[in-house]
């Protein structure tokens, strides 16, 4: 992290905290002032509202009182003619109602009820011609009668949400006076006036909208909840309470959202002020720091970087300056001089092979790509040779590592001597380097005069080993396999060219000892194919892409197919059908076979019941395992558990240990095989004669069956060495090991193997591998071929041996 950025990270938070504390105190003061102002406003708003309602109440009280004293009401109470008295009272009321306009009400009613609550008279000043007294009004009148009070108020909201204020006053129909409180005479009547306080309604809605508030009322004696109840920490409440002349207590409570909105009007400018102050102060301080501290340091840093990258040759330092940065610059200049010498020495050591004193792979990685780019810029082709010694391990094991080291040093000198003839042909000097172990490399540009110089040099190197290689007085049986790749034909990147040369070298090895090979499309296609197979194996879905086929194993003594070998087939979702000869070696070499082995074992055991249903209950199943898996300490337990899971007797299963890779017979392998045999499984060595199993190991391995490889049998017959088979088979029989011959393809092989004493036979002569769905049909062909083998065995040596 740069010093300027570090200063920014340190200074800005300090400034932010300091300004935040100061502005927070300002915020607290402004908040309290705002809340006091808002509280005053809400108090005034409620006072005005209550005063407006009290005006309506006063009107109703005057209206009803004057009506009680009026002659029309007296006439109404004493007159017997209902029509006349209603007309007289109605005319008087209409005159009084003209005064309502000054109170802005569209709704006013007058009702007269007797002591039982029965409506005697009702008049409504509204736009509804079918209006009638509301239930709430009747309830209020009834409550007034029962309360014993001579007058009273009631307030409610209609279905439309409008407030309605009712004033009720009692009158004695006989005396036309207000009855006393204790009076309960039947002559008591209720005069009720109900008004909608329209102006109050509008003002209430405006106030509630202004403060996003809730307006409530209750009887004075009931009151409201404690204002602090339900109030969270840090919350403020704006509320006002007022009592009206109607005996009601009014409360106006502003919402928390309104309070927060008002507080935001304070917070936002303060927050912007905080940001502005922090940024202004911070950048001012940083500019000063940059001018006098980080600027000179950055200058020195850039100078050092330029020197290291080669853009400058020396570190600048002011000898006269006495400040700390100048002192550091002088110390750096001195230190750099010492480090330059040490770096040059260590770089040379890092890029040099300590044994042969040649360049190493590190040197090539540092300079190889630059040489390739230069060759392309000059229009030259460039060749890269990958040289791998054959039988070098033998020399190390036979003559010792000191001799191996002497051989490598001698070869380095020989390669240098051969390379000298090609120096100077191009402006680009060739590079001879040691890759690792017994591997060397040569990168050289090829001129138009000698465009095949790389091939000629490789031929000369191969010629060094035409009769072995003489080291002192000893002729060592080594040779070289050389792969050649060219730029730009085979690649323009160093890693790509190395990979191509490496692939060509393996192609040379496959041709035999002491060969060279140029990288080609065929080699590239093979390498790409192997890479595609490896990638497909890593992502394979075993259950959908793999499937099993079954091949008969014929017992010579009985002439029956008493066992079948389970073989794996792969129909890749990416590549289509891929043969086992392709994917099995790749899976084993890349460590991917463990997953495949587990699937094969599990699936074979799962299908065993289906196989025995087709071929008989005594049929055995022979399952292939890679020898590498025998080092897995969990292998035996996994196989035993799978057999239990599918209820398969271990005695009906034979496990074949493939021999495609060389593996030392370890204690773990010995333990795994013994565990499996103890559990009842049979164990066989597969492909004997084609892999790495020696006769000594054959005696050592705890196995039940040896399976002779097809190519081994073919070589025995072609070279006329079939007489070697009986002793080998006899050796196995002496160890109580049965022998199965693989790859039986014709009757001549069949006769030879039966005469040699083989216990079982297997091959296309009897039948090709088939899937489970075709097992029953194929078994008929197997029986016919097996019967023929039985007839051949009757008079021969095989029968005598058995």
XYZ file of C-alpha atoms in Angstrom, residues 132-714:
583
model
C -84.524 9.105 9.063
C -83.126 9.382 12.520
C -79.888 7.348 12.878
C -79.475 4.496 15.341
C -76.538 6.278 16.949
C -78.743 9.317 17.607
C -81.437 7.163 19.213
C -78.835 5.453 21.386
C -77.421 8.811 22.475
C -80.945 10.079 23.383
C -81.688 6.903 25.333
C -78.392 7.206 27.208
C -79.269 10.781 28.098
C -82.672 9.753 29.484
C -81.102 7.098 31.649
C -78.203 9.240 32.817
C -80.548 11.545 34.770
C -78.593 14.586 33.588
C -80.680 17.458 32.262
C -78.349 18.012 29.280
C -75.503 16.192 27.622
C -73.310 15.724 24.551
C -72.451 12.828 22.299
C -69.984 12.549 19.386
C -69.556 9.819 16.813
C -68.524 9.277 13.213
C -70.979 8.308 10.533
C -70.500 5.442 8.098
C -68.959 7.984 5.695
C -66.421 8.963 8.360
C -67.970 12.365 9.172
C -68.129 13.623 12.738
C -71.620 14.176 14.170
C -72.140 16.197 17.346
C -75.340 15.708 19.303
C -76.677 17.966 22.058
C -79.546 16.631 24.172
C -81.665 18.518 26.707
C -84.547 17.267 28.836
C -87.863 19.113 29.196
C -90.952 18.368 31.301
C -93.934 18.234 28.954
C -96.296 19.331 31.706
C -94.374 22.209 33.257
C -92.333 23.069 30.166
C -89.342 23.404 32.472
C -86.110 21.567 32.741
C -86.710 18.663 35.135
C -84.605 18.170 38.193
C -81.989 15.434 38.188
C -83.973 13.190 40.508
C -87.086 13.436 38.377
C -88.145 10.261 36.657
C -91.600 11.239 35.523
C -93.022 9.916 32.343
C -93.712 13.435 31.143
C -89.968 14.018 30.563
C -89.037 14.516 26.883
C -85.664 14.704 25.132
C -84.905 17.492 22.695
C -81.937 16.381 20.539
C -79.991 18.384 17.999
C -77.362 16.622 15.783
C -75.016 18.581 13.555
C -72.144 17.669 11.243
C -69.385 20.191 12.041
C -68.226 20.486 8.411
C -65.666 23.190 9.037
C -64.251 21.220 11.945
C -64.152 18.120 9.716
C -62.144 19.875 7.031
C -59.732 21.427 9.485
C -59.239 18.076 11.246
C -58.402 16.364 7.943
C -55.993 19.150 7.047
C -54.222 18.928 10.413
C -53.949 15.136 10.226
C -52.528 15.376 6.711
C -50.130 18.146 7.784
C -48.659 16.126 10.659
C -49.418 12.631 9.308
C -51.225 12.441 12.643
C -54.033 10.560 14.322
C -56.907 12.523 15.930
C -58.807 10.714 18.701
C -61.277 11.665 21.404
C -62.595 10.121 24.611
C -64.689 11.042 27.587
C -62.875 13.404 29.888
C -63.042 10.980 32.790
C -61.577 8.147 30.665
C -58.527 9.956 29.316
C -55.764 8.451 27.081
C -52.916 5.986 27.498
C -49.589 7.024 28.994
C -47.732 8.925 26.244
C -44.496 7.111 27.061
C -46.061 3.647 26.755
C -44.845 1.757 23.666
C -42.249 4.396 22.941
C -38.945 2.878 21.710
C -35.477 4.000 22.665
C -34.423 7.130 20.823
C -37.973 7.904 19.634
C -39.755 11.235 20.116
C -43.505 11.798 20.118
C -45.441 14.893 19.142
C -48.844 14.878 20.799
C -51.357 17.432 22.118
C -54.426 17.032 24.324
C -57.291 19.451 24.797
C -60.682 19.306 26.533
C -63.712 20.685 24.730
C -66.857 22.266 26.199
C -68.716 19.112 25.219
C -66.928 17.157 27.949
C -64.715 15.326 25.446
C -60.928 15.014 25.666
C -59.182 15.385 22.271
C -55.737 14.071 21.409
C -53.620 14.682 18.287
C -50.554 12.396 17.829
C -48.086 12.957 14.968
C -46.614 9.804 13.345
C -43.014 8.749 13.814
C -42.551 8.993 10.037
C -43.428 12.710 10.168
C -40.933 13.271 12.955
C -38.236 11.395 11.029
C -39.027 13.390 7.901
C -38.608 16.653 9.780
C -35.392 15.420 11.382
C -34.045 14.479 7.944
C -34.287 18.141 7.001
C -31.652 18.698 9.691
C -29.605 15.542 9.131
C -29.125 15.946 5.374
C -27.424 19.370 5.401
C -25.356 18.348 8.426
C -24.258 15.156 6.652
C -23.350 17.111 3.533
C -21.458 19.548 5.714
C -19.590 16.654 7.330
C -18.590 15.223 3.946
C -17.584 18.624 2.636
C -15.506 19.487 5.702
C -13.790 16.098 5.791
C -12.957 16.170 2.079
C -11.749 19.760 2.082
C -9.632 19.373 5.216
C -8.421 15.911 4.211
C -7.319 16.855 0.719
C -5.690 20.038 1.986
C -3.625 18.037 4.496
C -2.848 15.346 1.924
C -1.639 17.911 -0.584
C 0.766 19.259 2.019
C 1.942 15.750 2.909
C 2.411 14.926 -0.764
C 4.351 18.110 -1.411
C 6.821 17.679 1.432
C 6.812 13.932 2.336
C 5.292 11.399 -0.061
C 6.265 13.301 -3.223
C 10.016 13.053 -2.608
C 9.598 9.433 -1.471
C 7.641 8.584 -4.651
C 10.385 10.255 -6.694
C 12.976 8.076 -5.011
C 10.791 4.998 -5.509
C 10.414 5.723 -9.244
C 14.150 6.247 -9.520
C 14.768 2.873 -7.849
C 12.247 1.159 -10.156
C 13.871 2.698 -13.240
C 17.278 1.511 -12.105
C 16.028 -2.007 -11.443
C 14.251 -2.133 -14.825
C 17.321 -0.762 -16.595
C 15.803 2.548 -17.666
C 18.326 4.447 -15.493
C 21.822 3.506 -14.407
C 22.190 5.161 -11.009
C 20.211 6.253 -7.985
C 20.017 10.042 -7.726
C 20.983 11.506 -4.355
C 21.571 15.133 -3.336
C 24.863 15.101 -1.489
C 24.288 18.542 0.031
C 20.791 17.895 1.361
C 20.557 16.986 5.035
C 16.959 15.779 5.249
C 16.011 12.198 5.987
C 14.870 11.347 2.457
C 18.153 12.447 0.912
C 19.999 10.348 3.495
C 17.867 7.320 2.563
C 18.630 7.907 -1.149
C 22.388 7.887 -0.471
C 22.083 4.666 1.546
C 20.058 3.059 -1.230
C 22.691 3.967 -3.801
C 25.364 2.289 -1.732
C 23.212 -0.772 -1.056
C 22.218 -1.070 -4.706
C 25.820 -1.258 -5.797
C 26.425 -4.188 -3.455
C 23.175 -5.919 -4.393
C 23.860 -5.580 -8.108
C 27.009 -7.627 -7.773
C 25.260 -10.236 -5.609
C 22.259 -10.384 -7.988
C 24.426 -10.935 -11.027
C 26.137 -13.816 -9.273
C 22.941 -15.443 -7.956
C 21.193 -15.001 -11.321
C 24.019 -16.775 -13.064
C 23.809 -19.612 -10.520
C 20.008 -19.842 -10.803
C 20.212 -20.121 -14.589
C 23.104 -22.610 -14.645
C 22.983 -26.357 -14.092
C 25.427 -27.019 -11.275
C 26.534 -30.421 -12.591
C 27.091 -29.834 -16.313
C 27.552 -26.020 -16.150
C 25.030 -25.721 -18.981
C 22.083 -23.386 -18.965
C 19.064 -24.849 -17.168
C 15.323 -24.683 -17.674
C 15.121 -21.434 -15.683
C 17.435 -19.770 -18.199
C 15.310 -21.023 -21.063
C 12.141 -19.689 -19.399
C 13.797 -16.276 -19.027
C 15.336 -16.030 -22.506
C 13.700 -18.638 -24.738
C 10.602 -16.643 -25.649
C 12.726 -13.583 -26.457
C 14.844 -15.703 -28.812
C 11.697 -17.063 -30.505
C 10.339 -13.534 -30.964
C 13.668 -12.335 -32.367
C 13.805 -15.236 -34.837
C 10.301 -14.451 -36.104
C 11.166 -10.755 -36.391
C 14.215 -11.661 -38.562
C 12.258 -14.153 -40.659
C 14.211 -17.161 -39.347
C 12.835 -20.546 -38.412
C 13.793 -21.891 -35.010
C 14.102 -25.480 -33.863
C 13.798 -26.921 -30.367
C 15.241 -30.368 -29.674
C 14.137 -32.435 -26.661
C 16.826 -35.071 -25.951
C 16.037 -37.925 -23.557
C 18.624 -40.615 -22.745
C 17.549 -44.247 -23.031
C 18.659 -46.734 -20.317
C 20.128 -44.011 -18.109
C 18.449 -45.583 -15.066
C 20.283 -48.805 -15.844
C 23.611 -46.969 -15.796
C 22.785 -45.373 -12.446
C 21.671 -48.666 -10.931
C 24.514 -50.745 -12.460
C 27.485 -48.394 -12.174
C 26.380 -45.960 -9.476
C 25.280 -42.337 -9.397
C 28.831 -40.994 -9.662
C 29.203 -42.703 -13.024
C 25.795 -41.339 -14.009
C 26.959 -37.811 -13.155
C 30.205 -38.297 -15.117
C 28.161 -39.483 -18.083
C 25.960 -36.385 -17.995
C 29.017 -34.080 -17.841
C 30.667 -35.924 -20.727
C 27.509 -35.760 -22.825
C 27.184 -32.019 -22.140
C 30.696 -31.509 -23.542
C 29.946 -33.726 -26.551
C 26.757 -31.811 -27.322
C 28.625 -28.497 -27.020
C 31.303 -29.728 -29.428
C 28.704 -30.732 -32.005
C 26.894 -27.419 -31.574
C 30.009 -25.325 -32.198
C 29.849 -26.005 -35.962
C 26.473 -24.268 -36.120
C 27.427 -21.147 -34.188
C 27.612 -17.997 -36.257
C 25.204 -19.197 -38.947
C 22.589 -16.771 -37.589
C 22.763 -13.638 -35.384
C 21.016 -15.641 -32.649
C 23.339 -17.816 -30.595
C 21.982 -21.354 -29.968
C 21.091 -22.393 -26.420
C 22.156 -25.770 -25.017
C 20.446 -26.503 -21.690
C 19.745 -29.334 -19.303
C 16.059 -29.821 -18.587
C 16.238 -32.279 -15.682
C 17.730 -35.686 -14.887
C 18.737 -37.309 -18.181
C 16.949 -34.755 -20.401
C 18.671 -32.057 -22.459
C 17.399 -29.413 -24.835
C 18.799 -27.378 -27.714
C 17.209 -24.244 -29.168
C 18.769 -22.927 -32.349
C 17.787 -20.622 -35.202
C 18.075 -22.003 -38.734
C 19.341 -19.863 -41.601
C 18.145 -19.955 -45.189
C 21.548 -21.432 -46.086
C 20.981 -24.478 -43.851
C 17.241 -24.699 -43.093
C 17.526 -28.268 -41.779
C 20.346 -27.553 -39.352
C 18.298 -28.783 -36.412
C 17.639 -32.144 -38.098
C 21.340 -32.518 -39.009
C 22.449 -31.782 -35.448
C 19.910 -34.289 -34.085
C 21.233 -36.912 -36.514
C 24.787 -36.254 -35.334
C 23.683 -36.658 -31.697
C 21.977 -39.957 -32.495
C 25.189 -41.095 -34.220
C 27.078 -40.591 -30.942
C 25.186 -43.596 -29.558
C 25.245 -45.890 -32.609
C 27.282 -48.482 -30.674
C 26.628 -47.208 -27.182
C 28.582 -44.429 -25.526
C 32.143 -44.775 -24.314
C 32.935 -43.190 -20.966
C 36.623 -43.684 -20.296
C 37.244 -47.367 -20.825
C 33.612 -48.382 -20.297
C 31.115 -48.723 -23.134
C 27.742 -47.818 -21.713
C 24.556 -49.225 -23.355
C 22.748 -45.926 -23.665
C 21.152 -44.087 -26.560
C 19.064 -40.982 -27.143
C 15.484 -40.340 -28.228
C 15.085 -36.879 -29.754
C 11.923 -34.915 -30.477
C 12.069 -31.829 -32.699
C 9.559 -28.975 -32.908
C 9.896 -25.832 -34.984
C 8.764 -22.252 -34.627
C 6.529 -20.878 -36.051
C 5.223 -24.044 -37.726
C 4.527 -25.917 -34.469
C 4.021 -23.000 -32.107
C 4.987 -19.419 -31.319
C 4.922 -19.719 -27.515
C 7.736 -21.342 -25.543
C 5.467 -23.597 -23.497
C 3.680 -24.721 -26.659
C 6.962 -25.483 -28.447
C 8.312 -27.420 -25.441
C 5.131 -29.474 -25.300
C 5.359 -30.276 -29.024
C 9.021 -31.296 -28.740
C 8.203 -33.457 -25.724
C 5.401 -35.213 -27.651
C 7.759 -35.786 -30.594
C 10.349 -37.265 -28.217
C 7.836 -39.823 -26.936
C 7.000 -40.636 -30.544
C 10.729 -41.282 -31.133
C 10.827 -43.593 -28.103
C 7.886 -45.567 -29.469
C 9.883 -46.161 -32.691
C 12.678 -47.876 -30.770
C 15.999 -46.917 -29.260
C 18.206 -44.113 -30.631
C 15.611 -42.477 -32.877
C 14.526 -38.940 -33.693
C 11.071 -37.673 -34.662
C 9.696 -34.342 -35.846
C 6.478 -33.072 -34.386
C 3.643 -33.678 -36.815
C -0.093 -33.424 -37.105
C -0.394 -37.103 -36.270
C 1.535 -36.591 -33.045
C -0.557 -33.505 -32.287
C -3.754 -35.410 -32.996
C -2.623 -38.237 -30.710
C -1.693 -35.792 -27.931
C -4.996 -33.929 -28.346
C -6.895 -37.215 -28.339
C -5.216 -38.300 -25.113
C -5.900 -34.899 -23.566
C -9.551 -35.032 -24.637
C -9.898 -38.527 -23.173
C -8.309 -37.407 -19.902
C -10.666 -34.403 -19.640
C -13.682 -36.564 -20.519
C -12.674 -39.146 -17.872
C -12.483 -36.434 -15.219
C -16.078 -35.419 -15.942
C -17.476 -38.877 -16.790
C -20.893 -39.918 -15.490
C -20.281 -43.610 -14.807
C -23.933 -44.625 -14.657
C -24.866 -43.154 -18.045
C -21.629 -43.528 -20.063
C -20.107 -46.814 -18.878
C -21.604 -50.231 -19.503
C -20.438 -53.814 -19.004
C -20.032 -56.704 -21.458
C -19.338 -60.353 -20.676
C -16.844 -62.763 -22.275
C -16.892 -66.540 -21.646
C -14.116 -68.435 -19.862
C -14.171 -72.119 -20.919
C -13.096 -74.808 -18.471
C -11.024 -77.367 -20.435
C -11.886 -80.264 -18.112
C -15.664 -79.900 -18.426
C -15.979 -78.124 -21.750
C -18.408 -75.570 -20.238
C -18.486 -71.808 -19.778
C -18.280 -71.904 -15.998
C -17.190 -68.248 -15.737
C -17.448 -64.950 -17.573
C -15.059 -62.021 -17.507
C -16.611 -58.596 -16.990
C -15.217 -56.055 -19.451
C -15.767 -52.297 -19.359
C -16.962 -50.289 -22.342
C -17.323 -46.513 -22.605
C -19.692 -44.514 -24.778
C -18.575 -40.966 -23.950
C -21.135 -38.176 -24.130
C -18.376 -35.967 -25.569
C -16.235 -38.335 -27.673
C -18.584 -41.167 -28.551
C -17.345 -44.789 -28.223
C -13.813 -45.003 -26.761
C -12.035 -48.355 -26.630
C -10.481 -49.658 -23.410
C -7.074 -49.824 -25.113
C -7.268 -46.021 -25.318
C -8.787 -44.941 -22.032
C -7.532 -47.577 -19.554
C -3.799 -46.646 -19.791
C -4.683 -42.943 -19.581
C -6.920 -43.521 -16.560
C -4.195 -45.500 -14.798
C -1.440 -43.010 -15.629
C -3.471 -40.025 -14.424
C -4.834 -41.639 -11.264
C -8.455 -41.631 -12.468
C -8.959 -45.386 -12.340
C -9.981 -45.553 -8.681
C -13.444 -44.139 -9.418
C -13.804 -46.424 -12.448
C -12.756 -49.522 -10.483
C -15.292 -48.776 -7.738
C -18.074 -48.433 -10.315
C -17.089 -51.631 -12.162
C -17.012 -53.685 -8.953
C -20.327 -52.297 -7.692
C -22.109 -52.657 -11.045
C -20.749 -56.196 -11.617
C -21.966 -57.361 -8.229
C -25.316 -55.683 -8.832
C -25.739 -57.585 -12.109
C -24.507 -60.932 -10.805
C -28.022 -62.250 -10.139
C -29.022 -61.406 -13.703
C -25.951 -63.198 -15.101
C -26.496 -66.306 -12.982
C -30.140 -66.371 -14.058
C -28.968 -66.642 -17.689
C -25.920 -68.949 -17.273
C -26.640 -70.947 -14.128
C -26.186 -70.512 -10.405
C -22.620 -71.927 -10.438
C -21.244 -69.345 -12.886
C -18.351 -67.237 -11.637
C -17.773 -63.594 -12.384
C -14.231 -62.377 -13.138
C -13.742 -58.630 -12.488
C -10.690 -56.597 -13.519
C -8.865 -54.335 -11.076
C -5.864 -52.110 -11.682
C -2.773 -53.206 -9.767
C -2.372 -49.624 -8.599
C -5.606 -49.975 -6.594
C -4.074 -52.727 -4.463
C -2.160 -49.998 -2.621
C -5.514 -48.580 -1.476
C -5.972 -49.797 2.100
C -9.772 -49.443 1.827
C -10.109 -51.526 -1.360
C -10.710 -54.905 0.303
C -13.302 -53.506 2.704
C -15.149 -51.745 -0.138
C -15.369 -54.943 -2.211
C -16.515 -57.040 0.756
C -19.226 -54.497 1.657
C -20.443 -54.377 -1.950
C -20.738 -58.154 -2.055
C -22.803 -58.105 1.132
C -24.957 -55.279 -0.221
C -25.925 -57.308 -3.308
C -25.973 -60.674 -1.467
C -23.271 -62.256 -3.623
C -21.118 -65.118 -2.339
C -17.412 -64.125 -2.512
C -16.579 -67.608 -3.812
C -18.449 -66.748 -7.026
C -16.243 -63.707 -7.681
C -12.702 -63.684 -9.098
C -10.733 -60.410 -9.019
C -8.193 -59.930 -11.827
C -5.141 -57.814 -11.060
C -4.128 -56.093 -14.301
C -0.459 -55.720 -15.141
C -0.370 -52.619 -17.334
C 1.872 -50.595 -14.999
C 4.906 -51.581 -12.999
C 4.311 -51.536 -9.259
C 6.469 -53.007 -6.529
C 4.727 -55.685 -4.507
C 4.340 -53.894 -1.177
C 3.171 -55.030 2.246
C -0.109 -53.185 1.653
C -0.718 -55.093 -1.591
C 0.104 -58.380 0.177
C -2.361 -57.499 2.961
C -5.110 -56.505 0.488
C -4.825 -59.752 -1.500
C -4.727 -61.887 1.641
C -7.799 -60.102 3.038
C -9.741 -60.717 -0.166
C -8.729 -64.390 -0.342
C -9.602 -64.893 3.334
C -13.040 -63.422 2.627
C -13.509 -66.062 -0.101
C -12.751 -64.095 -3.255
C -10.562 -65.633 -5.951
C -7.533 -63.612 -7.129
C -5.963 -63.778 -10.592
C -2.966 -62.154 -12.303
C -4.164 -60.789 -15.643
C -2.041 -60.316 -18.811
C 0.895 -62.386 -17.517
C 3.818 -62.148 -19.927
C 2.975 -58.656 -21.162
C 3.615 -56.636 -18.011
C 6.029 -56.555 -15.132
C 5.328 -59.710 -13.148
C 8.379 -61.974 -12.871
C 8.447 -65.688 -12.056
C 9.718 -64.826 -8.584
C 6.731 -62.554 -8.020
C 4.455 -65.260 -9.398
C 5.558 -67.502 -6.566
C 5.281 -64.655 -4.052
C 1.824 -63.361 -5.004
C -1.103 -64.902 -3.069
C -3.173 -65.690 -6.179
C -5.389 -68.501 -7.427
C -5.222 -68.040 -11.193
C -2.675 -66.823 -13.750
C -4.026 -65.537 -17.075
C -1.526 -65.742 -19.963
C -1.571 -62.660 -22.189
C -2.708 -62.964 -25.821
C 0.490 -61.413 -27.239
C 2.615 -63.663 -25.036
C 0.899 -66.730 -26.465
C 1.210 -65.392 -30.024
